[in-house]
């Protein structure tokens, strides 16, 4: 981690999405580059540091993270207490969950707040005019960023229950056996999706994972 660059960010704005997901927008205090789908290590004064996917695209002026606050952890309390103009530090971004090497057909499988890197990737595909076909399947008690993601994705489906999600996943995997599959959410979801995709005949090399360890 010592080699990661560090960017000071100024807290600018905050709003709430569906499912109680709190969104925090920051203005970088100096030019900042990242690739859609990456995450950074955010340090908040009095709260320590935790990793978060960047929910913003490289084309956006602000850096956005989205999370749930109800754990009441020291980190989340410090995040919730931010006032406009307060500084946080982001180390990274860290390269991993990007479109690099993927074809022009991608499938995004998200659980809960695991939607965050897909907001970044969908905004980037659109802003850069990449001509990538994107299918989003989101399962959760609610659907943060739904209005936006359903407009941006070529095909977007939202489920509250896992049964409906599994039916759609089977249909998508049957229709897109050669696509690149991205899975984002808590470790249990990642494990379940890895097994399900394998059963559906999707090769290991076609699957990319963003494991929200810490949940
Ligand atoms: C690559 C990566 C990307 C990530 N991206 C995101 C993102 O975009 N958005 C996001 O929200 N998170 C993301 N995370 C997870 C994030 O870093 C935090 O771990 C997460 O938000 C939980 O933080 P917390 O402070 O609320 O956890 P804590 O409150 O410290 O909880 C940590 C664990 O302890 C459990 N726990 C807490 N309190 C109790 C208790 N009293 N009794 C029993 N168990 C308890 C929690 O359920 C959880 O499993 C990402 C993680 C990684 C590794």
Coordinates of N, CA and C and ligand atoms in Angstrom, one line a residue:
X1 N 0.8 -1.2 0.0 CA 0.0 0.0 0.0 C 0.9 1.3 0.0
X2 N 2.2 1.1 0.4 CA 3.0 2.3 0.6 C 3.2 3.0 -0.8
X3 N 3.1 2.3 -1.9 CA 3.4 2.9 -3.2 C 2.2 3.5 -3.8
X4 N 1.0 3.4 -3.1 CA -0.2 4.0 -3.7 C -0.1 5.5 -3.6
X5 N -0.6 6.2 -4.6 CA -0.7 7.7 -4.5 C -1.8 8.1 -3.6
X6 N -1.7 9.2 -3.1 CA -2.7 9.7 -2.1 C -3.3 11.0 -2.6
X7 N -4.6 11.1 -2.7 CA -5.3 12.3 -3.2 C -6.2 12.9 -2.1
X8 N -5.9 14.2 -1.8 CA -6.9 14.8 -0.9 C -8.2 15.2 -1.6
X9 N -9.3 14.9 -1.0 CA -10.6 15.2 -1.6 C -11.4 16.1 -0.6
X10 N -12.2 17.0 -1.2 CA -13.0 17.9 -0.4 C -14.4 17.4 -0.4
X11 N -15.0 17.2 0.7 CA -16.4 16.7 0.7 C -17.3 17.8 0.2
X12 N -18.2 17.5 -0.8 CA -19.0 18.5 -1.4 C -20.5 18.3 -1.1
X13 N -21.0 17.1 -1.2 CA -22.4 16.9 -1.2 C -22.8 15.5 -0.8
X14 N -24.0 15.3 -0.4 CA -24.4 14.0 0.0 C -25.9 13.8 -0.2
X15 N -26.3 12.6 -0.7 CA -27.7 12.4 -0.8 C -28.0 10.9 -0.5
X16 N -29.3 10.6 -0.4 CA -29.7 9.2 -0.1 C -30.4 8.6 -1.3
X17 N -30.0 7.3 -1.6 CA -30.6 6.6 -2.7 C -31.6 5.5 -2.0
X18 N -32.3 4.8 -2.9 CA -33.1 3.7 -2.4 C -32.3 2.7 -1.5
X19 N -33.0 2.0 -0.7 CA -32.4 1.0 0.2 C -31.5 1.7 1.3
X20 N -31.7 3.0 1.5 CA -30.9 3.6 2.6 C -29.5 3.8 2.3
X21 N -29.1 3.8 1.0 CA -27.7 3.9 0.6 C -27.4 5.4 0.6
X22 N -26.4 5.8 1.4 CA -25.9 7.2 1.5 C -24.8 7.4 0.4
X23 N -24.9 8.4 -0.3 CA -24.0 8.7 -1.4 C -23.2 10.0 -1.0
X24 N -21.9 9.9 -1.1 CA -21.0 11.0 -0.7 C -20.2 11.5 -2.0
X25 N -20.3 12.7 -2.3 CA -19.5 13.3 -3.5 C -18.4 14.2 -3.0
X26 N -17.3 14.0 -3.6 CA -16.0 14.8 -3.2 C -15.4 15.4 -4.4
X27 N -14.8 16.6 -4.2 CA -14.1 17.3 -5.3 C -12.6 17.0 -5.1
X28 N -11.9 16.4 -6.1 CA -10.5 16.3 -5.9 C -9.8 17.6 -5.9
X29 N -8.8 17.7 -5.0 CA -8.1 19.0 -4.8 C -7.0 19.2 -5.8
X30 N -6.7 18.1 -6.5 CA -5.7 18.2 -7.6 C -6.1 17.1 -8.7
X31 N -5.6 17.3 -9.9 CA -6.0 16.4 -11.0 C -5.8 14.9 -10.6
X32 N -6.8 14.1 -11.0 CA -6.9 12.8 -10.4 C -7.4 11.9 -11.5
X33 N -6.7 10.7 -11.7 CA -7.1 9.8 -12.8 C -7.4 8.5 -12.2
X34 N -8.5 7.9 -12.8 CA -8.7 6.5 -12.4 C -9.4 5.8 -13.6
X35 N -9.6 4.5 -13.4 CA -10.2 3.7 -14.5 C -11.5 3.2 -13.9
X36 N -12.6 3.2 -14.7 CA -13.9 2.8 -14.2 C -13.8 1.4 -13.6
X37 N -14.4 1.3 -12.4 CA -14.4 0.0 -11.7 C -13.4 -0.2 -10.6
X38 N -12.5 0.8 -10.5 CA -11.5 0.7 -9.5 C -12.0 1.1 -8.1
X39 N -11.3 0.8 -7.0 CA -11.6 1.3 -5.7 C -10.5 2.0 -5.1
X40 N -10.8 2.7 -4.0 CA -9.7 3.4 -3.3 C -9.9 3.2 -1.8
X41 N -8.8 3.5 -1.1 CA -8.8 3.4 0.4 C -9.1 4.8 0.9
X42 N -10.3 5.0 1.5 CA -10.7 6.3 2.0 C -10.4 6.5 3.5
X43 N -9.6 7.5 3.8 CA -9.3 7.8 5.2 C -10.1 9.0 5.7
X44 N -10.9 8.9 6.7 CA -11.7 10.0 7.3 C -11.1 10.3 8.7
X45 N -10.9 11.6 8.9 CA -10.4 12.0 10.2 C -11.2 11.4 11.4
X46 N -10.6 10.7 12.3 CA -11.3 10.2 13.4 C -12.0 8.9 13.2
X47 N -11.9 8.4 11.9 CA -12.6 7.2 11.6 C -11.8 6.0 11.0
X48 N -10.5 6.3 10.8 CA -9.6 5.3 10.2 C -9.9 5.3 8.7
X49 N -9.5 4.2 8.0 CA -9.6 4.0 6.6 C -10.2 2.7 6.2
X50 N -11.1 2.8 5.1 CA -11.7 1.6 4.6 C -11.7 1.7 3.0
X51 N -11.7 0.5 2.4 CA -11.8 0.5 0.9 C -13.3 0.7 0.4
X52 N -13.4 1.5 -0.6 CA -14.7 1.7 -1.3 C -14.5 1.7 -2.8
X53 N -15.5 1.1 -3.5 CA -15.5 1.2 -5.0 C -15.8 2.7 -5.3
X54 N -15.2 3.2 -6.4 CA -15.6 4.5 -6.8 C -16.9 4.3 -7.6
X55 N -17.9 5.0 -7.2 CA -19.2 4.9 -7.9 C -19.3 5.9 -9.1
X56 N -18.3 6.8 -9.1 CA -18.2 7.8 -10.2 C -17.3 7.3 -11.4
X57 N -17.5 7.9 -12.5 CA -16.8 7.5 -13.7 C -15.6 8.4 -13.9
X58 N -14.6 8.0 -14.6 CA -13.4 8.9 -14.8 C -13.8 10.2 -15.5
X59 N -14.9 10.2 -16.2 CA -15.4 11.4 -16.9 C -16.1 12.4 -16.0
X60 N -16.4 12.0 -14.7 CA -17.1 12.8 -13.8 C -16.1 13.8 -13.1
X61 N -16.7 15.0 -12.7 CA -15.8 15.9 -12.0 C -15.6 15.5 -10.5
X62 N -16.6 14.8 -10.0 CA -16.5 14.5 -8.6 C -16.2 13.0 -8.4
X63 N -15.6 12.7 -7.3 CA -15.4 11.3 -6.8 C -16.6 10.9 -5.9
X64 N -17.2 9.8 -6.2 CA -18.4 9.4 -5.5 C -18.2 8.1 -4.8
X65 N -18.6 8.0 -3.5 CA -18.7 6.6 -2.9 C -20.1 6.5 -2.3
X66 N -20.6 5.3 -2.2 CA -21.9 5.0 -1.7 C -21.8 3.9 -0.7
X67 N -22.6 4.0 0.4 CA -22.5 3.0 1.4 C -23.7 3.1 2.3
X68 N -23.8 2.1 3.2 CA -24.9 2.2 4.2 C -24.2 2.6 5.5
X69 N -25.0 3.4 6.3 CA -24.4 3.9 7.5 C -24.8 3.3 8.8
X70 N -25.8 2.3 8.7 CA -26.4 1.9 10.0 C -25.6 1.1 10.9
X71 N -24.4 0.6 10.4 CA -23.6 -0.2 11.4 C -23.1 0.7 12.5
X72 N -23.1 2.0 12.3 CA -22.7 2.9 13.3 C -21.2 2.8 13.7
X73 N -20.4 2.2 12.8 CA -19.0 2.0 13.1 C -18.3 3.3 13.2
X74 N -17.1 3.3 13.8 CA -16.3 4.5 14.0 C -16.1 5.2 12.6
X75 N -15.8 4.4 11.6 CA -15.6 4.9 10.2 C -16.9 5.6 9.7
X76 N -18.0 4.9 9.8 CA -19.3 5.4 9.3 C -19.8 6.7 10.0
X77 N -19.5 6.7 11.3 CA -19.8 7.9 12.1 C -19.0 9.1 11.6
X78 N -17.8 8.9 11.4 CA -16.9 10.0 10.9 C -17.3 10.4 9.5
X79 N -17.7 9.5 8.7 CA -18.2 9.8 7.3 C -19.5 10.6 7.4
X80 N -20.4 10.1 8.2 CA -21.7 10.8 8.4 C -21.6 12.2 8.9
X81 N -20.5 12.5 9.7 CA -20.3 13.8 10.3 C -19.6 14.8 9.4
X82 N -19.2 14.4 8.2 CA -18.5 15.3 7.3 C -19.4 16.5 6.9
X83 N -18.8 17.7 6.9 CA -19.4 18.9 6.5 C -18.8 19.4 5.2
X84 N -19.5 20.1 4.3 CA -18.9 20.6 3.1 C -17.6 21.3 3.3
X85 N -16.6 21.0 2.6 CA -15.3 21.6 2.7 C -14.3 20.7 3.5
X86 N -14.9 19.8 4.3 CA -14.0 18.9 5.1 C -13.1 18.0 4.1
X87 N -11.9 17.7 4.5 CA -11.0 17.0 3.7 C -11.0 15.5 4.1
X88 N -10.9 14.6 3.1 CA -10.6 13.2 3.4 C -9.5 12.8 2.4
X89 N -8.9 11.7 2.6 CA -7.8 11.3 1.8 C -8.1 10.0 1.1
X90 N -7.8 9.9 -0.2 CA -8.0 8.6 -0.9 C -6.7 8.1 -1.4
X91 N -6.4 6.9 -1.0 CA -5.2 6.2 -1.5 C -5.6 5.2 -2.6
X92 N -4.8 5.2 -3.6 CA -5.2 4.4 -4.8 C -5.3 5.4 -6.0
X93 N -6.1 5.2 -7.0 CA -7.1 4.0 -7.0 C -6.4 2.7 -7.3
X94 N -7.1 1.7 -7.0 CA -6.5 0.3 -7.1 C -7.1 -0.4 -8.3
X95 N -6.3 -0.9 -9.1 CA -6.7 -1.5 -10.4 C -7.2 -2.9 -10.2
X96 N -8.4 -3.2 -10.7 CA -8.8 -4.6 -10.6 C -10.0 -4.9 -11.4
X97 N -11.1 -4.2 -11.1 CA -12.4 -4.6 -11.6 C -12.8 -3.8 -12.8
X98 N -12.0 -3.8 -13.9 CA -12.2 -2.8 -15.0 C -12.6 -3.5 -16.2
X99 N -12.9 -2.8 -17.3 CA -13.2 -3.4 -18.6 C -12.0 -3.9 -19.4
X100 N -10.8 -3.6 -18.8 CA -9.6 -4.0 -19.5 C -9.7 -5.5 -19.9
X101 N -9.5 -5.8 -21.2 CA -9.5 -7.1 -21.7 C -10.8 -7.8 -21.8
X102 N -11.9 -7.1 -21.5 CA -13.2 -7.7 -21.6 C -13.7 -7.5 -23.1
X103 N -14.6 -8.3 -23.6 CA -15.1 -8.1 -24.9 C -16.2 -7.0 -25.0
X104 N -17.0 -7.0 -26.0 CA -18.0 -6.0 -26.1 C -19.4 -6.4 -25.6
X105 N -19.4 -7.5 -24.8 CA -20.6 -8.0 -24.1 C -20.3 -8.3 -22.7
X106 N -20.9 -7.5 -21.8 CA -20.6 -7.6 -20.3 C -21.8 -7.8 -19.5
X107 N -21.7 -8.6 -18.5 CA -22.9 -8.9 -17.6 C -22.5 -8.5 -16.2
X108 N -23.3 -7.6 -15.6 CA -23.0 -7.1 -14.3 C -23.9 -7.7 -13.3
X109 N -23.4 -8.5 -12.3 CA -24.3 -9.1 -11.2 C -24.0 -8.4 -9.9
X110 N -25.0 -7.7 -9.4 CA -24.8 -6.9 -8.2 C -25.7 -7.3 -7.1
X111 N -25.2 -7.2 -5.9 CA -26.0 -7.5 -4.7 C -25.9 -6.3 -3.8
X112 N -27.1 -5.7 -3.4 CA -27.1 -4.6 -2.5 C -26.2 -3.4 -2.9
X113 N -25.4 -3.0 -2.0 CA -24.6 -1.8 -2.3 C -23.4 -2.2 -3.3
X114 N -23.3 -3.4 -3.6 CA -22.4 -3.9 -4.7 C -22.7 -3.3 -6.0
X115 N -23.7 -2.5 -6.1 CA -24.0 -1.8 -7.4 C -23.0 -0.7 -7.7
X116 N -22.2 -0.3 -6.7 CA -21.3 0.9 -6.8 C -20.4 0.8 -8.0
X117 N -19.6 -0.2 -8.2 CA -18.6 -0.2 -9.3 C -19.4 -0.2 -10.7
X118 N -20.6 -0.8 -10.7 CA -21.3 -0.9 -11.9 C -21.9 0.5 -12.3
X119 N -22.2 1.4 -11.3 CA -22.6 2.7 -11.7 C -21.4 3.4 -12.4
X120 N -20.2 3.2 -11.9 CA -19.0 3.7 -12.5 C -18.8 3.2 -13.9
X121 N -18.9 1.9 -14.1 CA -18.7 1.3 -15.4 C -19.7 1.7 -16.4
X122 N -21.0 1.7 -16.0 CA -22.1 2.1 -16.9 C -22.0 3.5 -17.3
X123 N -21.6 4.4 -16.4 CA -21.5 5.8 -16.7 C -20.3 6.0 -17.7
X124 N -19.2 5.2 -17.5 CA -18.1 5.3 -18.4 C -18.4 4.7 -19.8
X125 N -19.0 3.6 -19.8 CA -19.4 3.0 -21.1 C -20.2 4.0 -22.0
X126 N -21.1 4.7 -21.3 CA -21.9 5.7 -21.9 C -21.1 7.0 -22.3
X127 N -20.4 7.5 -21.3 CA -19.7 8.8 -21.6 C -18.6 8.6 -22.6
X128 N -18.0 7.5 -22.7 CA -16.9 7.3 -23.6 C -17.4 6.7 -24.9
X129 N -18.7 6.4 -25.0 CA -19.3 5.9 -26.3 C -18.7 4.6 -26.7
X130 N -18.5 3.6 -25.7 CA -17.7 2.4 -26.0 C -18.4 1.4 -26.9
X131 N -19.7 1.5 -27.0 CA -20.4 0.5 -27.8 C -20.3 -0.9 -27.2
X132 N -20.3 -1.0 -25.9 CA -20.3 -2.3 -25.2 C -21.7 -2.6 -24.8
X133 N -22.2 -3.8 -25.1 CA -23.5 -4.2 -24.6 C -23.4 -4.6 -23.2
X134 N -24.3 -4.0 -22.3 CA -24.2 -4.3 -20.9 C -25.6 -4.8 -20.4
X135 N -25.5 -5.9 -19.6 CA -26.7 -6.4 -18.9 C -26.4 -6.3 -17.4
X136 N -27.4 -5.7 -16.7 CA -27.3 -5.6 -15.2 C -28.4 -6.4 -14.6
X137 N -27.9 -7.2 -13.6 CA -28.9 -7.9 -12.7 C -28.6 -7.4 -11.3
X138 N -29.6 -6.8 -10.7 CA -29.3 -6.3 -9.3 C -30.3 -7.0 -8.3
X139 N -29.8 -7.6 -7.3 CA -30.7 -8.1 -6.2 C -30.5 -7.4 -4.9
X140 N -31.6 -7.1 -4.2 CA -31.4 -6.4 -2.9 C -32.8 -6.0 -2.4
X141 N -32.8 -5.5 -1.2 CA -34.0 -5.0 -0.6 C -34.5 -3.7 -1.2
X142 N -33.7 -3.1 -1.9 CA -34.0 -1.9 -2.7 C -32.9 -1.7 -3.7
X143 N -33.0 -0.7 -4.6 CA -32.1 -0.6 -5.7 C -31.6 0.8 -5.8
X144 N -30.4 1.0 -5.2 CA -29.8 2.3 -5.3 C -29.4 2.6 -6.7
X145 N -29.5 3.8 -7.2 CA -29.1 4.2 -8.6 C -30.0 3.6 -9.7
X146 N -31.2 3.1 -9.3 CA -32.0 2.4 -10.3 C -32.3 3.2 -11.5
X147 N -32.8 4.5 -11.2 CA -33.3 5.3 -12.4 C -32.1 5.5 -13.4
X148 N -30.9 5.7 -12.8 CA -29.8 5.9 -13.7 C -29.3 4.6 -14.4
X149 N -29.2 3.6 -13.6 CA -28.6 2.4 -14.2 C -29.5 1.7 -15.2
X150 N -30.9 1.9 -15.0 CA -31.7 1.3 -16.0 C -31.7 2.0 -17.3
X151 N -31.4 3.3 -17.3 CA -31.2 4.1 -18.5 C -29.9 3.8 -19.2
X152 N -28.9 3.5 -18.4 CA -27.6 3.4 -19.0 C -27.3 2.0 -19.5
X153 N -27.8 0.9 -18.8 CA -27.6 -0.4 -19.2 C -28.4 -0.8 -20.5
X154 N -27.8 -1.7 -21.3 CA -28.6 -2.1 -22.5 C -29.8 -2.9 -22.0
X155 N -29.6 -3.7 -20.9 CA -30.7 -4.5 -20.4 C -30.5 -4.5 -18.8
X156 N -31.5 -4.0 -18.1 CA -31.4 -4.0 -16.6 C -32.6 -4.7 -16.0
X157 N -32.3 -5.5 -15.0 CA -33.4 -6.2 -14.3 C -33.1 -6.2 -12.8
X158 N -34.1 -5.9 -12.0 CA -34.0 -5.7 -10.6 C -34.9 -6.7 -9.8
X159 N -34.3 -7.3 -8.8 CA -35.0 -8.3 -8.0 C -34.9 -8.1 -6.6
X160 N -36.0 -8.3 -5.8 CA -35.9 -8.3 -4.4 C -35.6 -9.7 -3.8
X161 N -36.0 -10.7 -4.6 CA -35.8 -12.1 -4.2 C -34.8 -12.8 -5.1
X162 N -34.1 -13.8 -4.4 CA -33.1 -14.5 -5.1 C -33.6 -15.5 -6.2
X163 N -34.9 -15.9 -6.0 CA -35.5 -16.9 -6.9 C -35.6 -16.3 -8.3
X164 N -36.2 -15.1 -8.3 CA -36.4 -14.3 -9.6 C -35.0 -14.0 -10.2
X165 N -34.1 -13.6 -9.4 CA -32.8 -13.3 -9.9 C -32.1 -14.5 -10.5
X166 N -32.3 -15.7 -9.9 CA -31.7 -16.9 -10.4 C -32.3 -17.3 -11.8
X167 N -33.6 -17.1 -12.0 CA -34.2 -17.4 -13.2 C -33.7 -16.4 -14.3
X168 N -33.5 -15.2 -14.0 CA -33.0 -14.2 -15.0 C -31.5 -14.5 -15.3
X169 N -30.8 -14.9 -14.3 CA -29.3 -15.2 -14.5 C -29.2 -16.4 -15.5
X170 N -30.0 -17.4 -15.3 CA -30.0 -18.6 -16.2 C -30.3 -18.1 -17.6
X171 N -31.3 -17.3 -17.8 CA -31.6 -16.8 -19.1 C -30.5 -16.0 -19.7
X172 N -29.9 -15.1 -19.0 CA -28.8 -14.3 -19.5 C -27.6 -15.1 -19.8
X173 N -27.3 -16.1 -19.0 CA -26.1 -16.9 -19.2 C -26.3 -17.8 -20.5
X174 N -27.5 -18.2 -20.7 CA -27.9 -19.0 -21.9 C -27.7 -18.2 -23.1
X175 N -28.2 -16.9 -23.1 CA -28.1 -16.1 -24.2 C -26.7 -15.4 -24.5
X176 N -25.9 -15.4 -23.4 CA -24.6 -14.7 -23.6 C -23.5 -15.6 -23.0
X177 N -23.3 -16.8 -23.6 CA -22.3 -17.7 -23.0 C -20.9 -17.2 -23.1
X178 N -20.6 -16.2 -24.0 CA -19.2 -15.8 -24.2 C -19.0 -14.4 -23.6
X179 N -20.0 -13.9 -22.9 CA -19.8 -12.5 -22.3 C -18.8 -12.6 -21.1
X180 N -18.3 -11.4 -20.7 CA -17.5 -11.3 -19.5 C -18.5 -11.0 -18.3
X181 N -18.4 -11.8 -17.2 CA -19.3 -11.7 -16.1 C -18.6 -11.0 -14.9
X182 N -19.2 -10.0 -14.4 CA -18.7 -9.2 -13.2 C -19.6 -9.4 -12.0
X183 N -19.0 -9.8 -10.9 CA -19.8 -10.0 -9.7 C -19.4 -9.1 -8.6
X184 N -20.3 -8.4 -8.0 CA -20.0 -7.4 -6.9 C -21.0 -7.5 -5.8
X185 N -20.4 -7.6 -4.5 CA -21.3 -7.7 -3.4 C -20.5 -8.3 -2.2
X186 N -21.3 -8.8 -1.2 CA -20.6 -9.3 0.0 C -20.0 -10.7 -0.4
X187 N -19.0 -11.2 0.4 CA -18.3 -12.4 0.1 C -19.3 -13.6 -0.2
X188 N -20.4 -13.7 0.6 CA -21.3 -14.9 0.4 C -21.9 -14.8 -1.0
X189 N -22.3 -13.6 -1.5 CA -22.9 -13.5 -2.8 C -21.8 -13.8 -3.9
X190 N -20.6 -13.4 -3.7 CA -19.5 -13.7 -4.7 C -19.4 -15.2 -4.8
X191 N -19.4 -15.9 -3.6 CA -19.2 -17.4 -3.6 C -20.4 -18.0 -4.3
X192 N -21.6 -17.6 -4.0 CA -22.8 -18.2 -4.6 C -22.8 -18.0 -6.1
X193 N -22.5 -16.8 -6.6 CA -22.5 -16.5 -8.0 C -21.4 -17.2 -8.8
X194 N -20.2 -17.4 -8.1 CA -19.2 -18.1 -8.8 C -19.6 -19.5 -9.1
X195 N -20.3 -20.2 -8.1 CA -20.8 -21.5 -8.2 C -21.9 -21.6 -9.3
X196 N -22.8 -20.6 -9.2 CA -23.9 -20.6 -10.2 C -23.5 -20.4 -11.6
X197 N -22.5 -19.5 -11.8 CA -22.0 -19.3 -13.2 C -21.3 -20.5 -13.7
X198 N -20.5 -21.2 -12.8 CA -19.8 -22.4 -13.2 C -20.9 -23.5 -13.7
X199 N -21.9 -23.6 -12.9 CA -23.0 -24.6 -13.2 C -23.6 -24.2 -14.6
X200 N -23.7 -22.9 -14.9 CA -24.3 -22.5 -16.1 C -23.3 -22.5 -17.3
X201 N -22.1 -23.0 -17.0 CA -21.2 -23.2 -18.1 C -20.3 -22.0 -18.5
X202 N -20.3 -21.0 -17.6 CA -19.4 -19.9 -17.8 C -18.0 -20.2 -17.3
X203 N -17.0 -20.0 -18.1 CA -15.6 -20.3 -17.7 C -15.1 -19.4 -16.7
X204 N -14.1 -20.0 -15.9 CA -13.5 -19.2 -14.8 C -12.9 -17.9 -15.3
X205 N -12.3 -18.0 -16.5 CA -11.6 -16.8 -17.0 C -12.6 -15.7 -17.5
X206 N -13.8 -16.0 -17.6 CA -14.8 -15.0 -18.0 C -15.4 -14.3 -16.8
X207 N -15.0 -14.7 -15.6 CA -15.6 -14.1 -14.4 C -14.7 -13.2 -13.6
X208 N -15.1 -12.0 -13.3 CA -14.3 -11.1 -12.5 C -15.1 -10.7 -11.2
X209 N -14.4 -10.6 -10.1 CA -15.1 -10.4 -8.8 C -14.6 -9.2 -8.1
X210 N -15.6 -8.5 -7.5 CA -15.3 -7.4 -6.6 C -15.8 -7.7 -5.2
X211 N -15.0 -8.3 -4.4 CA -15.4 -8.8 -3.1 C -15.4 -7.8 -2.0
X212 N -16.6 -7.4 -1.6 CA -16.7 -6.4 -0.5 C -16.3 -7.0 0.8
X213 N -15.1 -7.4 1.0 CA -14.7 -8.0 2.3 C -14.9 -6.9 3.3
X214 N -15.3 -7.3 4.5 CA -15.5 -6.3 5.5 C -17.0 -6.2 5.8
X215 N -17.8 -6.8 5.0 CA -19.3 -6.9 5.3 C -19.6 -8.3 5.9
Ligands
LIG1 C1 -12.7 -3.8 -2.8 C2 -13.7 -3.4 -1.9 C3 -14.7 -2.5 -2.3 C4 -15.7 -2.1 -1.4 N1 -16.6 -1.2 -1.8 C5 -17.6 -0.8 -1.0 C6 -18.7 0.1 -1.4 O1 -18.7 0.6 -2.6 N2 -19.6 0.4 -0.5 C7 -19.7 -0.2 0.7 O2 -20.6 0.1 1.5 N3 -18.7 -1.0 1.2 C8 -17.7 -1.3 0.4 N4 -16.7 -2.2 0.8 C9 -16.8 -2.6 2.2 C10 -16.3 -1.5 3.1 O3 -14.9 -1.3 3.0 C11 -16.7 -1.7 4.6 O4 -16.1 -2.9 5.1 C12 -18.2 -1.8 4.8 O5 -18.8 -0.7 4.3 C13 -18.6 -2.0 6.3 O6 -18.0 -1.0 7.0 P1 -18.5 -0.7 8.5 O7 -17.6 0.3 9.1 O8 -19.9 -0.4 8.5 O9 -18.2 -2.2 9.1 P2 -18.1 -2.6 10.6 O10 -19.2 -2.0 11.4 O11 -16.7 -2.5 11.1 O12 -18.5 -4.1 10.4 C14 -17.6 -5.1 9.9 C15 -18.2 -6.5 10.1 O13 -18.6 -6.7 11.4 C16 -20.0 -7.0 11.5 N5 -20.5 -6.3 12.7 C17 -20.5 -5.0 13.0 N6 -21.1 -4.8 14.2 C18 -21.4 -6.0 14.7 C19 -21.9 -6.5 15.9 N7 -22.3 -5.6 16.8 N8 -22.1 -7.8 16.1 C20 -21.7 -8.7 15.1 N9 -21.2 -8.3 13.9 C21 -21.0 -7.0 13.7 C22 -20.6 -6.4 10.3 O14 -21.8 -7.1 9.9 C23 -19.5 -6.6 9.3 O15 -19.6 -8.0 8.8 C24 -15.7 -2.6 0.0 C25 -14.7 -3.5 0.4 C26 -13.7 -3.9 -0.5 C27 -12.7 -4.8 0.0

